[in-house]
Coordinates of C-alpha atoms in Angstrom, one line a residue:
X1 CA 93.0 91.6 125.3
X2 CA 92.2 94.9 123.4
X3 CA 95.1 97.7 123.8
X4 CA 95.1 99.9 126.2
X5 CA 93.1 103.1 125.3
X6 CA 95.8 106.3 124.7
X7 CA 95.5 109.0 127.6
X8 CA 93.2 112.0 127.8
X9 CA 96.9 114.2 128.1
X10 CA 97.9 112.4 125.1
X11 CA 94.4 112.8 123.3
X12 CA 94.0 116.3 124.2
X13 CA 97.8 117.6 122.8
X14 CA 97.0 115.8 119.6
X15 CA 93.8 117.4 119.1
X16 CA 94.7 121.2 120.1
X17 CA 97.0 121.1 116.5
X18 CA 93.2 121.0 114.9
X19 CA 93.9 124.9 115.7
X20 CA 96.1 125.3 113.7
X21 CA 95.4 123.2 110.6
X22 CA 91.5 124.2 111.1
X23 CA 92.1 128.1 111.5
X24 CA 94.3 127.9 108.1
X25 CA 92.2 125.6 105.9
X26 CA 89.0 127.6 107.4
X27 CA 89.5 131.1 107.1
X28 CA 91.1 131.6 103.4
X29 CA 88.0 129.3 101.9
X30 CA 85.8 131.3 103.9
X31 CA 86.7 134.7 103.3
X32 CA 90.2 135.2 100.8
X33 CA 87.9 135.3 97.5
X34 CA 85.8 138.3 99.3
X35 CA 89.2 139.8 100.5
X36 CA 89.8 139.9 96.8
X37 CA 86.9 141.5 95.0
X38 CA 85.6 143.2 97.6
X39 CA 88.7 145.0 99.2
X40 CA 91.5 144.9 96.7
X41 CA 88.8 145.2 93.5
X42 CA 90.5 141.9 92.4
X43 CA 88.1 141.0 89.1
X44 CA 86.5 137.7 90.3
X45 CA 88.5 135.2 87.3
X46 CA 91.9 136.5 88.5
X47 CA 91.0 136.1 92.4
X48 CA 89.8 132.1 91.5
X49 CA 92.8 132.0 90.0
X50 CA 94.9 133.5 93.0
X51 CA 93.3 131.4 95.4
X52 CA 93.8 127.9 93.4
X53 CA 97.1 128.2 92.0
X54 CA 99.1 128.0 95.2
X55 CA 96.9 125.2 96.3
X56 CA 98.4 123.1 92.8
X57 CA 102.1 123.7 94.8
X58 CA 101.0 121.2 97.7
X59 CA 100.7 118.1 94.8
X60 CA 104.3 118.6 94.9
X61 CA 105.2 119.5 98.8
X62 CA 103.0 117.9 100.4
X63 CA 104.1 114.4 99.2
X64 CA 107.7 115.6 99.3
X65 CA 107.1 116.6 103.3
X66 CA 104.8 112.8 103.9
X67 CA 108.0 110.9 102.6
X68 CA 111.0 112.4 104.2
X69 CA 109.0 112.7 107.4
X70 CA 108.5 108.6 107.3
X71 CA 112.5 109.0 107.0
X72 CA 112.8 111.4 109.7
X73 CA 114.9 110.1 112.6
X74 CA 115.1 112.6 115.5
X75 CA 115.4 112.2 119.6
X76 CA 111.9 114.2 119.0
X77 CA 110.5 111.3 117.1
X78 CA 109.9 110.8 113.6
X79 CA 107.1 113.1 112.7
X80 CA 107.5 115.7 115.6
X81 CA 110.5 117.9 114.3
X82 CA 108.1 118.5 111.4
X83 CA 105.0 119.7 113.7
X84 CA 107.7 122.3 115.1
X85 CA 108.9 123.1 111.3
X86 CA 105.7 123.9 110.4
X87 CA 104.1 125.6 114.1
X88 CA 106.9 128.6 113.8
X89 CA 106.4 129.1 110.0
X90 CA 102.8 129.6 109.2
X91 CA 101.3 131.9 111.8
X92 CA 103.6 134.5 110.5
X93 CA 102.8 134.1 106.5
X94 CA 99.0 134.2 107.7
X95 CA 99.9 137.9 109.4
X96 CA 101.2 138.3 106.2
X97 CA 98.4 137.2 103.8
X98 CA 96.2 139.7 105.6
X99 CA 98.3 142.5 106.2
X100 CA 97.2 144.9 103.7
X101 CA 99.0 147.0 101.0
X102 CA 98.2 149.5 98.9
X103 CA 98.5 147.2 96.2
X104 CA 94.8 146.9 94.0
X105 CA 93.7 144.6 91.1
X106 CA 96.1 142.6 89.4
X107 CA 99.5 143.5 91.5
X108 CA 97.2 142.7 94.5
X109 CA 96.5 139.4 93.5
X110 CA 100.1 138.6 93.1
X111 CA 101.1 139.5 96.5
X112 CA 98.5 137.3 98.1
X113 CA 99.0 135.0 95.4
X114 CA 103.1 134.6 96.4
X115 CA 102.1 134.6 100.6
X116 CA 99.6 131.9 100.1
X117 CA 102.1 129.6 98.2
X118 CA 104.5 130.5 100.9
X119 CA 101.9 129.8 104.1
X120 CA 100.9 126.6 102.1
X121 CA 104.4 125.1 102.0
X122 CA 104.4 125.9 106.1
X123 CA 101.1 124.2 106.6
X124 CA 102.1 121.4 104.8
X125 CA 105.2 120.8 107.1
X126 CA 102.7 120.4 109.8
X127 CA 99.4 118.9 108.4
X128 CA 100.9 115.9 106.8
X129 CA 102.8 114.1 109.3
X130 CA 100.4 115.4 111.6
X131 CA 97.4 113.6 109.5
X132 CA 99.9 110.6 109.4
X133 CA 100.1 110.0 113.7
X134 CA 96.8 108.5 114.5
X135 CA 97.6 105.4 112.3
X136 CA 101.0 105.5 114.4
X137 CA 99.6 105.9 118.1
X138 CA 96.9 103.1 118.4
X139 CA 96.2 99.9 116.5
X140 CA 92.5 99.3 117.6
X141 CA 89.3 100.2 115.2
X142 CA 87.5 101.9 117.7
X143 CA 90.3 103.8 119.7
X144 CA 91.1 105.6 116.4
X145 CA 87.6 106.3 116.1
X146 CA 87.9 108.8 119.6
X147 CA 91.8 109.6 119.3
X148 CA 89.8 111.5 116.0
X149 CA 86.6 112.7 118.0
X150 CA 89.1 114.8 120.3
X151 CA 90.8 116.2 117.1
X152 CA 88.0 116.9 115.7
X153 CA 86.5 118.2 118.8
X154 CA 89.5 120.6 118.9
X155 CA 88.6 121.3 115.0
X156 CA 84.9 122.4 115.8
X157 CA 86.0 124.5 118.9
X158 CA 88.8 126.0 116.3
X159 CA 86.5 126.5 113.4
X160 CA 83.7 128.1 115.4
X161 CA 85.9 130.3 116.8
X162 CA 88.6 131.6 114.1
X163 CA 85.4 131.4 111.8
X164 CA 83.1 133.0 113.9
X165 CA 85.9 135.8 115.2
X166 CA 87.0 136.4 112.1
X167 CA 84.5 137.5 110.5
X168 CA 83.6 139.9 113.8
X169 CA 87.3 141.2 113.6
X170 CA 87.2 141.9 109.9
X171 CA 84.2 143.6 110.4
X172 CA 84.7 145.3 113.6
X173 CA 85.0 149.4 113.3
X174 CA 81.7 148.8 111.5
X175 CA 79.8 148.7 107.9
X176 CA 81.5 146.5 105.5
X177 CA 84.8 145.1 105.9
X178 CA 87.9 146.9 105.3
X179 CA 91.8 146.8 105.0
X180 CA 92.3 147.4 109.2
X181 CA 90.0 145.1 110.0
X182 CA 91.5 142.1 108.1
X183 CA 94.9 143.3 109.1
X184 CA 93.8 142.9 112.9
X185 CA 91.8 139.6 112.3
X186 CA 95.6 138.3 110.5
X187 CA 97.3 139.2 114.0
X188 CA 94.5 138.0 116.4
X189 CA 94.2 134.3 114.7
X190 CA 97.5 134.0 113.7
X191 CA 98.6 134.4 117.9
X192 CA 95.7 131.2 118.2
X193 CA 97.5 129.0 115.5
X194 CA 101.0 129.3 116.7
X195 CA 99.6 128.2 120.3
X196 CA 98.0 125.3 119.3
X197 CA 100.3 123.8 116.8
X198 CA 103.3 124.7 119.2
X199 CA 101.0 122.6 121.4
X200 CA 100.6 120.0 119.6
X201 CA 104.8 119.4 119.5
X202 CA 105.1 119.7 122.8
X203 CA 101.7 117.4 123.9
X204 CA 102.7 114.3 121.6
X205 CA 106.3 114.5 123.4
X206 CA 105.2 111.0 125.1
X207 CA 103.5 109.7 122.2
X208 CA 103.8 105.9 121.5
X209 CA 104.3 104.3 118.1
X210 CA 102.9 101.1 116.9
X211 CA 104.8 98.8 114.7
X212 CA 102.9 96.3 112.5
X213 CA 106.3 94.4 111.2
X214 CA 109.3 93.2 113.0
X215 CA 111.3 94.2 110.2
X216 CA 110.0 98.0 110.3
X217 CA 111.1 99.2 107.4
X218 CA 110.2 102.9 106.5
X219 CA 109.1 103.2 102.9
X220 CA 111.9 103.8 100.1
X221 CA 112.8 107.4 98.7
X222 CA 110.2 107.1 95.9
X223 CA 109.5 109.7 92.9
X224 CA 106.1 111.1 93.1
X225 CA 104.4 108.3 89.9
X226 CA 105.7 105.7 92.7
X227 CA 104.3 107.4 95.3
X228 CA 101.2 107.3 93.0
X229 CA 101.2 103.4 92.3
X230 CA 101.4 102.7 95.8
X231 CA 98.3 104.7 96.1
X232 CA 96.5 102.8 93.3
X233 CA 97.1 99.5 94.6
X234 CA 95.2 100.3 98.4
X235 CA 91.9 100.3 96.9
X236 CA 89.9 101.4 100.2
X237 CA 92.4 104.5 99.8
X238 CA 91.5 105.5 96.3
X239 CA 87.8 105.4 97.1
X240 CA 87.7 106.8 100.4
X241 CA 90.5 109.8 98.0
X242 CA 87.9 109.9 95.3
X243 CA 84.7 110.5 97.7
X244 CA 86.5 112.7 100.0
X245 CA 87.6 115.2 96.8
X246 CA 83.4 115.1 96.3
X247 CA 83.2 116.4 99.7
X248 CA 85.3 118.8 99.9
X249 CA 84.7 120.4 96.5
X250 CA 81.1 120.7 98.3
X251 CA 82.4 122.5 101.2
X252 CA 85.4 124.7 98.8
X253 CA 82.0 126.0 96.9
X254 CA 80.4 126.8 99.9
X255 CA 82.8 128.4 102.3
X256 CA 83.4 130.7 99.1
X257 CA 80.0 131.6 98.0
X258 CA 79.0 132.1 102.0
X259 CA 80.1 136.0 102.4
X260 CA 78.9 136.6 99.1
X261 CA 75.4 134.5 100.1
X262 CA 74.8 136.5 103.6
X263 CA 76.0 140.5 101.4
X264 CA 73.4 139.5 98.2
X265 CA 70.8 137.1 99.4
X266 CA 70.3 137.9 103.5
X267 CA 71.5 141.5 102.8
X268 CA 73.1 141.3 105.6
X269 CA 77.3 141.6 105.4
X270 CA 77.1 140.9 108.6
X271 CA 75.7 137.3 109.0
X272 CA 78.2 135.9 107.6
X273 CA 79.1 135.4 110.9
X274 CA 76.3 133.7 112.2
X275 CA 75.7 131.3 109.1
X276 CA 79.4 130.1 110.1
X277 CA 78.7 129.5 113.3
X278 CA 75.4 128.3 112.4
X279 CA 77.9 125.8 110.0
X280 CA 80.4 125.3 112.7
X281 CA 78.5 124.9 115.7
X282 CA 77.0 121.5 115.9
X283 CA 80.2 120.1 115.2
X284 CA 81.4 120.2 118.8
X285 CA 78.0 119.2 120.2
X286 CA 77.2 116.1 117.5
X287 CA 80.7 114.6 117.6
X288 CA 80.2 112.0 120.3
X289 CA 76.8 111.1 118.7
X290 CA 78.6 110.2 115.0
X291 CA 81.0 107.9 116.9
X292 CA 77.8 105.9 118.2
X293 CA 76.6 105.6 115.2
X294 CA 79.7 104.8 113.0
X295 CA 80.0 101.7 116.1
X296 CA 76.4 100.5 115.3
X297 CA 76.4 100.9 111.4
X298 CA 80.1 100.9 110.9
X299 CA 81.7 103.9 109.3
X300 CA 81.0 103.6 105.8
X301 CA 76.8 103.8 106.6
X302 CA 77.5 106.4 109.1
X303 CA 79.5 108.3 106.4
X304 CA 76.0 107.7 104.2
X305 CA 73.7 109.2 107.2
X306 CA 76.2 112.7 107.4
X307 CA 76.2 112.6 103.6
X308 CA 72.5 112.6 103.4
X309 CA 72.3 115.3 106.0
X310 CA 74.6 117.7 104.3
X311 CA 73.1 117.1 100.6
X312 CA 69.3 117.9 102.3
X313 CA 70.4 120.6 104.2
X314 CA 72.4 122.5 101.1
X315 CA 69.5 121.5 98.8
X316 CA 66.7 122.9 101.2
X317 CA 69.1 126.3 101.2
X318 CA 67.9 127.3 97.7
X319 CA 64.6 128.8 99.6
X320 CA 65.8 131.3 101.5
X321 CA 64.9 134.0 99.3
X322 CA 60.8 132.7 100.2
X323 CA 61.5 131.9 103.7
X324 CA 64.5 134.4 104.9
X325 CA 67.2 134.7 107.6
X326 CA 65.9 132.4 110.3
X327 CA 64.7 129.6 107.4
X328 CA 68.5 129.9 106.5
X329 CA 70.5 129.5 110.0
X330 CA 68.4 126.5 110.4
X331 CA 68.8 124.7 106.9
X332 CA 72.9 125.8 107.8
X333 CA 72.7 123.6 110.8
X334 CA 71.4 120.8 109.5
X335 CA 74.4 120.8 107.1
X336 CA 76.6 121.3 109.8
X337 CA 75.8 118.7 111.6
X338 CA 76.2 116.3 108.3
X339 CA 79.5 118.2 108.0
X340 CA 80.3 117.1 111.1
X341 CA 80.0 113.4 110.7
X342 CA 81.7 114.0 107.1
X343 CA 84.6 115.3 108.8
X344 CA 85.2 112.7 112.0
X345 CA 84.4 109.9 109.5
X346 CA 86.9 111.1 106.7
X347 CA 90.1 110.9 108.9
X348 CA 89.2 107.6 111.2
X349 CA 88.5 106.3 107.3
X350 CA 92.2 107.5 106.6
X351 CA 93.8 105.3 109.4
X352 CA 92.1 102.3 108.5
X353 CA 93.3 102.8 105.3
X354 CA 96.5 103.5 106.5
X355 CA 96.9 100.2 108.8
X356 CA 95.9 98.4 105.7
X357 CA 98.6 99.6 103.6
X358 CA 100.6 98.7 106.2
X359 CA 99.8 95.6 107.3
X360 CA 99.4 94.4 103.7
X361 CA 103.2 95.5 102.2
X362 CA 104.9 95.1 105.8
X363 CA 106.3 99.0 104.7
X364 CA 106.1 101.9 106.6
X365 CA 105.0 105.1 104.6
X366 CA 101.9 106.7 106.1
X367 CA 103.5 109.7 105.2
X368 CA 103.8 109.2 101.4
X369 CA 99.4 107.6 101.6
X370 CA 98.7 111.3 104.0
X371 CA 100.8 113.9 101.8
X372 CA 98.8 112.3 98.9
X373 CA 96.0 113.0 100.8
X374 CA 96.9 116.4 102.3
X375 CA 97.9 118.3 98.6
X376 CA 94.5 116.1 97.0
X377 CA 92.4 118.0 100.3
X378 CA 93.5 121.1 99.8
X379 CA 93.6 121.3 96.1
X380 CA 90.2 120.4 95.9
X381 CA 89.0 123.4 98.6
X382 CA 90.9 125.5 96.5
X383 CA 89.4 124.2 93.7
X384 CA 85.8 124.9 94.8
X385 CA 87.1 129.0 95.5
X386 CA 88.4 128.9 91.7
X387 CA 85.3 127.6 90.3
X388 CA 83.1 130.0 92.3
X389 CA 85.3 133.0 91.1
X390 CA 84.9 131.8 87.8
X391 CA 80.7 131.6 87.8
X392 CA 80.8 134.7 89.3
X393 CA 83.2 135.9 86.9
X394 CA 80.8 134.1 83.6
X395 CA 77.4 136.1 85.0
X396 CA 79.0 139.1 85.1
X397 CA 79.4 139.8 89.2
X398 CA 81.6 143.1 89.5
X399 CA 83.9 143.4 92.1
X400 CA 85.0 146.6 94.3
X401 CA 86.5 148.7 97.1
X402 CA 84.3 149.5 100.4
X403 CA 84.5 152.7 99.2
X404 CA 82.4 152.1 96.1
X405 CA 79.7 149.2 96.4
X406 CA 78.4 148.3 93.3
X407 CA 74.9 146.8 92.9
X408 CA 75.2 143.4 91.2
X409 CA 73.0 142.0 88.4
X410 CA 70.7 139.6 88.3
X411 CA 72.7 137.0 86.7
X412 CA 75.1 137.2 89.1
X413 CA 73.1 137.2 92.2
X414 CA 71.0 134.0 91.4
X415 CA 74.7 132.4 90.5
X416 CA 75.8 133.2 94.3
X417 CA 72.0 131.6 95.8
X418 CA 72.3 128.3 93.1
X419 CA 76.6 128.0 93.2
X420 CA 76.7 128.0 96.7
X421 CA 73.3 125.4 97.4
X422 CA 72.6 123.5 94.8
X423 CA 75.9 123.0 93.3
X424 CA 77.5 121.2 96.3
X425 CA 74.4 119.4 97.3
X426 CA 75.0 117.6 94.4
X427 CA 78.5 117.1 94.7
X428 CA 77.5 115.4 98.1
X429 CA 75.1 113.1 96.4
X430 CA 78.0 111.8 94.1
X431 CA 79.7 111.5 97.4
X432 CA 77.9 108.9 99.0
X433 CA 77.9 106.9 95.6
X434 CA 81.7 106.3 96.0
X435 CA 80.6 105.9 99.9
X436 CA 78.7 102.4 98.7
X437 CA 81.4 101.2 97.4
X438 CA 84.0 101.2 100.1
X439 CA 84.6 98.1 101.9
X440 CA 87.1 98.3 104.1
X441 CA 85.2 97.2 107.4
X442 CA 86.4 96.8 111.1
X443 CA 86.0 92.7 110.5
X444 CA 88.1 92.9 107.2
X445 CA 90.6 95.0 109.2
X446 CA 90.7 92.6 112.1
X447 CA 91.2 89.6 109.9
X448 CA 94.5 91.0 108.5
X449 CA 95.4 92.0 112.3
X450 CA 95.8 88.3 113.3
X451 CA 98.5 87.6 111.3
X452 CA 100.8 89.9 112.8
X453 CA 101.1 91.4 116.4
X454 CA 102.1 95.4 116.6
X455 CA 104.1 96.3 119.3
X456 CA 104.6 99.2 121.3
X457 CA 107.1 101.5 121.4
X458 CA 107.7 105.1 122.5
X459 CA 108.2 108.1 119.6

């Protein structure tokens, strides 16, 4: 008989954590580069480095968190103590990032970079075990998609709330963004993050844990090199990580370019709010539809469709100067529909690769894989901001402060238009080509499961 579905209370308890992960993964990518170049007078090339280098730290800290969460034994379960640690440290560090100081230029970049390193560490404490939990809570191929649909619904709400509210708070005094506006945004969004992350710690208190072998062995402590070797042995995971990196790089570039697109292409700094709502709004509405598409065409086919929509919308955005703001918002909605599918299917397919590894190896090392995954994801998103910052620097973009706005050269405006649209579209095309090589289907997982009888245990 198929496993019993997870209770709704558990789905909600797990999903609400996305109010923390979604806001932190979105707002720095959306606002931090612009905050540095247009508020703190940091040169664009330096600003890109300040956003990117702290995320390189993720390559070290995330696998460590994953490895140690695999071995954690406590009355709260293996993963949940890490959730609590991240929940109480990330929100105040986020507030400090946008607190605003008298520093300008390179010193301001150093301050922001230091805060970002600490915040990235706190984020890893929560996000890595959080992503490992679905593969341990249910053994059903489609129930994982349902569980992740709840997560993605909350993620959509979180990104919609934070990504829509944050620019409004930043511009709350009218005119161009100012330091008091960023400070207010940090306090409000930090409170939202704290509520969601603490809510997941308590909401998953009764989460089951599935054991797929009698030994239930955690992975042995291993060096990063051995962890990478284990990942290379999981071909579906490697392919999924590669196609996901292409998608996340596209999203990172598009998010970093969004405030500049609103300011210099639409010529309306307030348009960042409506553009962002057009991107994220469809996520909440179309997520059940993507589950249906995945059931009908399997997850790989649904991923190809989602990538095609994202690619089409991004490419069409290049015609914005010809057709205007309404057209840009419609294209962004098309991108948003595709983005919703990409987000859901990435995490659902990740859970499949974790199950696949445990069935083949007889070893519990979901934390190892999610640590590597989260590191790659966050570094790739930050790389998008770095590349966009370098693109601006190469095209002679002029940094400034709100009190002294400057006119940008045509080369920089053209770079903003094509860098935020065609480059993400091309990266998405590459991800579609990789998706066609992914072959971990429902039937293949079922054949592996027939050799194992999972045991259901409390957390």
